[in-house]
mmCIF file of C-alpha atoms in Angstrom:
data_model
loop_
_atom_site.group_PDB
_atom_site.id
_atom_site.type_symbol
_atom_site.label_atom_id
_atom_site.label_comp_id
_atom_site.label_asym_id
_atom_site.label_seq_id
_atom_site.Cartn_x
_atom_site.Cartn_y
_atom_site.Cartn_z
ATOM 1 C CA ASN A 10 -26.358 -3.667 -1.195
ATOM 2 C CA ALA A 11 -22.904 -4.300 -2.699
ATOM 3 C CA LEU A 12 -22.121 -7.294 -0.508
ATOM 4 C CA LYS A 13 -25.290 -9.158 -1.531
ATOM 5 C CA ASN A 14 -24.681 -8.441 -5.209
ATOM 6 C CA TYR A 15 -21.059 -9.599 -4.981
ATOM 7 C CA GLN A 16 -22.093 -12.756 -3.141
ATOM 8 C CA LEU A 17 -24.718 -13.517 -5.773
ATOM 9 C CA SER A 18 -22.190 -12.941 -8.542
ATOM 10 C CA SER A 19 -19.660 -15.135 -6.765
ATOM 11 C CA SER A 20 -22.087 -18.035 -6.434
ATOM 12 C CA MET A 21 -22.873 -17.778 -10.155
ATOM 13 C CA TRP A 22 -19.137 -17.791 -11.103
ATOM 14 C CA ILE A 23 -18.615 -20.760 -8.784
ATOM 15 C CA GLU A 24 -21.392 -22.590 -10.606
ATOM 16 C CA LEU A 25 -19.744 -21.753 -13.898
ATOM 17 C CA GLU A 26 -16.402 -22.878 -12.508
ATOM 18 C CA SER A 27 -14.819 -19.579 -13.501
ATOM 19 C CA HIS A 28 -12.193 -19.403 -10.784
ATOM 20 C CA ASN A 29 -10.589 -16.220 -11.986
ATOM 21 C CA ASP A 30 -13.955 -14.427 -11.816
ATOM 22 C CA VAL A 31 -14.627 -15.976 -8.390
ATOM 23 C CA ALA A 32 -11.343 -14.521 -7.191
ATOM 24 C CA LYS A 33 -12.108 -11.052 -8.612
ATOM 25 C CA VAL A 34 -15.545 -10.890 -6.970
ATOM 26 C CA THR A 35 -14.201 -12.367 -3.731
ATOM 27 C CA TYR A 36 -11.494 -9.671 -3.687
ATOM 28 C CA ASN A 37 -14.241 -7.012 -3.991
ATOM 29 C CA ILE A 38 -16.105 -8.686 -1.105
ATOM 30 C CA GLY A 39 -12.954 -8.294 0.971
ATOM 31 C CA GLY A 40 -12.937 -4.613 0.101
ATOM 32 C CA VAL A 41 -16.529 -4.247 1.294
ATOM 33 C CA TYR A 42 -15.711 -5.920 4.630
ATOM 34 C CA LEU A 43 -12.725 -3.608 4.958
ATOM 35 C CA SER A 44 -14.838 -0.552 4.350
ATOM 36 C CA LEU A 45 -17.367 -1.820 6.932
ATOM 37 C CA GLY A 46 -14.533 -2.144 9.482
ATOM 38 C CA ASP A 47 -14.810 -5.907 9.610
ATOM 39 C CA ASN A 48 -11.039 -6.396 9.315
ATOM 40 C CA ASN A 49 -11.051 -10.070 10.348
ATOM 41 C CA LYS A 50 -13.641 -10.931 7.684
ATOM 42 C CA ALA A 51 -11.664 -8.906 5.122
ATOM 43 C CA LEU A 52 -8.526 -10.842 6.086
ATOM 44 C CA GLU A 53 -10.313 -14.163 5.780
ATOM 45 C CA THR A 54 -11.655 -13.144 2.357
ATOM 46 C CA TYR A 55 -8.267 -11.949 1.062
ATOM 47 C CA ILE A 56 -6.643 -15.167 2.146
ATOM 48 C CA LEU A 57 -9.255 -17.035 0.144
ATOM 49 C CA VAL A 58 -8.418 -14.898 -2.874
ATOM 50 C CA LYS A 59 -4.713 -15.649 -2.381
ATOM 51 C CA ASP A 60 -5.486 -19.355 -2.294
ATOM 52 C CA ILE A 61 -7.457 -19.143 -5.560
ATOM 53 C CA TYR A 62 -4.685 -17.225 -7.351
ATOM 54 C CA GLU A 63 -2.079 -19.656 -6.056
ATOM 55 C CA LYS A 64 -4.067 -22.555 -7.590
ATOM 56 C CA LEU A 65 -4.354 -20.598 -10.842
ATOM 57 C CA SER A 66 -0.627 -19.651 -10.766
ATOM 58 C CA ASN A 67 -1.626 -16.010 -11.396
ATOM 59 C CA LYS A 68 1.399 -14.260 -10.003
ATOM 60 C CA LYS A 69 0.254 -10.760 -10.966
ATOM 61 C CA GLN A 70 -2.974 -11.042 -8.995
ATOM 62 C CA LEU A 71 -1.183 -13.009 -6.228
ATOM 63 C CA THR A 72 1.058 -10.006 -5.717
ATOM 64 C CA ILE A 73 -2.000 -7.844 -5.097
ATOM 65 C CA ALA A 74 -3.564 -10.449 -2.805
ATOM 66 C CA PHE A 75 -0.431 -10.657 -0.648
ATOM 67 C CA GLY A 76 -0.417 -6.857 -0.483
ATOM 68 C CA SER A 77 -4.061 -6.763 0.654
ATOM 69 C CA ILE A 78 -3.413 -9.361 3.337
ATOM 70 C CA GLY A 79 -0.415 -7.353 4.497
ATOM 71 C CA SER A 80 -2.508 -4.188 4.607
ATOM 72 C CA VAL A 81 -5.122 -5.818 6.850
ATOM 73 C CA TYR A 82 -2.431 -7.176 9.149
ATOM 74 C CA LEU A 83 -0.979 -3.653 9.310
ATOM 75 C CA ILE A 84 -4.399 -2.278 10.325
ATOM 76 C CA LEU A 85 -4.647 -5.009 12.972
ATOM 77 C CA GLY A 86 -1.204 -4.087 14.353
ATOM 78 C CA GLU A 87 0.218 -7.521 13.481
ATOM 79 C CA TYR A 88 3.382 -6.014 12.054
ATOM 80 C CA SER A 89 5.463 -9.185 11.570
ATOM 81 C CA LYS A 90 2.673 -10.792 9.543
ATOM 82 C CA ALA A 91 2.190 -7.544 7.543
ATOM 83 C CA LEU A 92 5.892 -7.450 6.785
ATOM 84 C CA GLU A 93 5.933 -11.088 5.753
ATOM 85 C CA HIS A 94 3.084 -10.604 3.309
ATOM 86 C CA PHE A 95 4.438 -7.347 1.930
ATOM 87 C CA LYS A 96 7.813 -9.041 1.348
ATOM 88 C CA GLN A 97 6.119 -11.887 -0.439
ATOM 89 C CA ALA A 98 4.300 -9.377 -2.675
ATOM 90 C CA HIS A 99 7.634 -7.556 -3.256
ATOM 91 C CA SER A 100 9.365 -10.769 -4.313
ATOM 92 C CA LEU A 101 6.597 -11.558 -6.824
ATOM 93 C CA ALA A 102 6.585 -8.009 -8.128
ATOM 94 C CA LYS A 103 10.322 -8.201 -8.704
ATOM 95 C CA GLU A 104 9.982 -11.554 -10.421
ATOM 96 C CA LEU A 105 7.361 -10.048 -12.727
ATOM 97 C CA GLU A 106 9.406 -6.859 -13.144
ATOM 98 C CA ASN A 107 6.281 -4.848 -12.346
ATOM 99 C CA GLN A 108 7.755 -1.471 -11.378
ATOM 100 C CA ILE A 109 4.491 -0.040 -10.036
ATOM 101 C CA GLU A 110 3.967 -2.992 -7.711
ATOM 102 C CA ILE A 111 7.593 -2.911 -6.671
ATOM 103 C CA ALA A 112 7.123 0.735 -5.680
ATOM 104 C CA GLN A 113 3.895 -0.076 -3.835
ATOM 105 C CA THR A 114 5.506 -2.883 -1.891
ATOM 106 C CA HIS A 115 8.403 -0.627 -0.887
ATOM 107 C CA GLU A 116 5.840 1.876 0.389
ATOM 108 C CA ASN A 117 3.963 -0.862 2.267
ATOM 109 C CA ILE A 118 7.137 -2.197 3.854
ATOM 110 C CA GLY A 119 8.161 1.376 4.728
ATOM 111 C CA SER A 120 4.799 1.832 6.462
ATOM 112 C CA VAL A 121 5.365 -1.262 8.632
ATOM 113 C CA TYR A 122 8.818 0.042 9.669
ATOM 114 C CA TRP A 123 7.252 3.434 10.368
ATOM 115 C CA SER A 124 4.638 1.783 12.623
ATOM 116 C CA LEU A 125 7.424 -0.127 14.402
ATOM 117 C CA GLY A 126 9.423 3.048 15.025
ATOM 118 C CA GLU A 127 12.175 1.748 12.725
ATOM 119 C CA TYR A 128 12.341 5.134 10.977
ATOM 120 C CA ASN A 129 15.651 4.678 9.110
ATOM 121 C CA LEU A 130 14.461 1.423 7.564
ATOM 122 C CA GLY A 131 11.202 3.161 6.701
ATOM 123 C CA ILE A 132 13.097 6.027 5.041
ATOM 124 C CA ASN A 133 15.121 3.564 2.937
ATOM 125 C CA GLU A 134 11.973 1.807 1.729
ATOM 126 C CA PHE A 135 10.182 5.029 0.921
ATOM 127 C CA LYS A 136 13.243 6.327 -0.968
ATOM 128 C CA GLU A 137 13.275 3.145 -3.078
ATOM 129 C CA ALA A 138 9.590 3.777 -3.884
ATOM 130 C CA LEU A 139 10.253 7.426 -4.650
ATOM 131 C CA ILE A 140 12.923 6.600 -7.216
ATOM 132 C CA ILE A 141 10.500 4.350 -9.112
ATOM 133 C CA ARG A 142 7.529 6.732 -8.812
ATOM 134 C CA GLU A 143 9.542 9.620 -10.101
ATOM 135 C CA LYS A 144 10.354 7.630 -13.263
ATOM 136 C CA PHE A 145 6.631 7.403 -13.971
ATOM 137 C CA GLN A 146 6.126 11.104 -13.151
ATOM 138 C CA ASN A 147 3.120 10.501 -10.987
ATOM 139 C CA ASP A 148 3.075 13.711 -8.984
ATOM 140 C CA ILE A 149 0.402 12.540 -6.585
ATOM 141 C CA ASP A 150 2.444 9.525 -5.488
ATOM 142 C CA VAL A 151 5.700 11.433 -5.451
ATOM 143 C CA ALA A 152 4.155 14.150 -3.257
ATOM 144 C CA ARG A 153 2.731 11.552 -0.823
ATOM 145 C CA ILE A 154 6.011 9.623 -0.573
ATOM 146 C CA SER A 155 8.104 12.789 -0.207
ATOM 147 C CA ALA A 156 5.852 13.979 2.615
ATOM 148 C CA ASN A 157 6.157 10.567 4.337
ATOM 149 C CA ILE A 158 9.935 10.711 4.081
ATOM 150 C CA GLY A 159 9.737 14.246 5.589
ATOM 151 C CA VAL A 160 7.748 12.919 8.523
ATOM 152 C CA LEU A 161 10.206 10.105 9.091
ATOM 153 C CA TYR A 162 13.170 12.461 9.034
ATOM 154 C CA TRP A 163 11.306 14.736 11.448
ATOM 155 C CA SER A 164 10.768 11.683 13.704
ATOM 156 C CA ILE A 165 14.523 11.093 13.970
ATOM 157 C CA GLY A 166 15.212 14.783 14.517
ATOM 158 C CA ASP A 167 16.813 15.475 11.111
ATOM 159 C CA PHE A 168 14.906 18.676 10.508
ATOM 160 C CA ILE A 169 17.054 19.790 7.537
ATOM 161 C CA LYS A 170 16.250 16.680 5.531
ATOM 162 C CA SER A 171 12.636 16.763 6.759
ATOM 163 C CA PHE A 172 12.310 20.347 5.506
ATOM 164 C CA LYS A 173 13.796 19.420 2.080
ATOM 165 C CA TYR A 174 11.282 16.612 1.560
ATOM 166 C CA TYR A 175 8.363 18.658 2.830
ATOM 167 C CA GLN A 176 9.339 21.490 0.413
ATOM 168 C CA ALA A 177 9.478 19.053 -2.515
ATOM 169 C CA ALA A 178 6.088 17.602 -1.614
ATOM 170 C CA LEU A 179 4.622 21.108 -1.102
ATOM 171 C CA LYS A 180 5.790 22.206 -4.576
ATOM 172 C CA LEU A 181 3.936 19.208 -6.113
ATOM 173 C CA GLU A 182 0.815 19.722 -4.019
ATOM 174 C CA VAL A 183 0.701 23.368 -5.159
ATOM 175 C CA SER A 184 0.981 22.263 -8.812
ATOM 176 C CA LEU A 185 -1.798 19.736 -8.175
ATOM 177 C CA VAL A 186 -3.953 22.348 -6.365
ATOM 178 C CA ASN A 187 -4.412 19.867 -3.533
ATOM 179 C CA ILE A 188 -5.561 22.197 -0.737
ATOM 180 C CA GLU A 189 -5.566 19.470 1.882
ATOM 181 C CA GLY A 190 -1.962 18.493 1.060
ATOM 182 C CA ILE A 191 -0.869 22.127 0.948
ATOM 183 C CA ALA A 192 -2.394 22.751 4.374
ATOM 184 C CA ARG A 193 -0.827 19.602 5.905
ATOM 185 C CA LEU A 194 2.587 20.369 4.534
ATOM 186 C CA ASN A 195 2.491 24.013 5.612
ATOM 187 C CA PHE A 196 1.615 22.770 9.083
ATOM 188 C CA ASN A 197 4.480 20.332 9.054
ATOM 189 C CA ILE A 198 6.931 22.994 7.788
ATOM 190 C CA GLY A 199 5.656 25.339 10.493
ATOM 191 C CA ASN A 200 6.477 22.711 13.129
ATOM 192 C CA ILE A 201 10.054 22.613 11.861
ATOM 193 C CA LEU A 202 10.417 26.372 11.816
ATOM 194 C CA THR A 203 9.186 26.902 15.372
#
């Protein structure tokens, strides 16, 4: 299975003292644990990856490691720890001027605020992500973020703004021929119109 192969690869890289490759394989091991639902083991593994990248001073990969740790904390419902790690990832992404990671960290931070019921803060974060994603013309991401903003506006009772963002997302989902997205957005729009 994947886990055994990754562990074998990791032990070989350790023997070769190739720390960057150890971190890459260990990151994949964390992903396997996450897919198996072993969130605590995934967290432990991602923290190990973060430690390796800190020693290597690899800020680009460290950004991703902080984001992965934050994601696991979000799954575990440990929102303050998730927010802390997402903000660390955001700071590094800004330092590196990595627009894609900056957008991703805004989305992640927005998700924490959404989970906390801090909808206006979530809206602000998702809007920051949307501005960046629109520059790169990635319709899949723009549709997802627009739909999320629509949900957040719906949550605070601003149905006009919710409708506007749902419509924008729906237009993109139609152009992408994403049936699931089209169905979900039509359902959400229907909820507004009832």
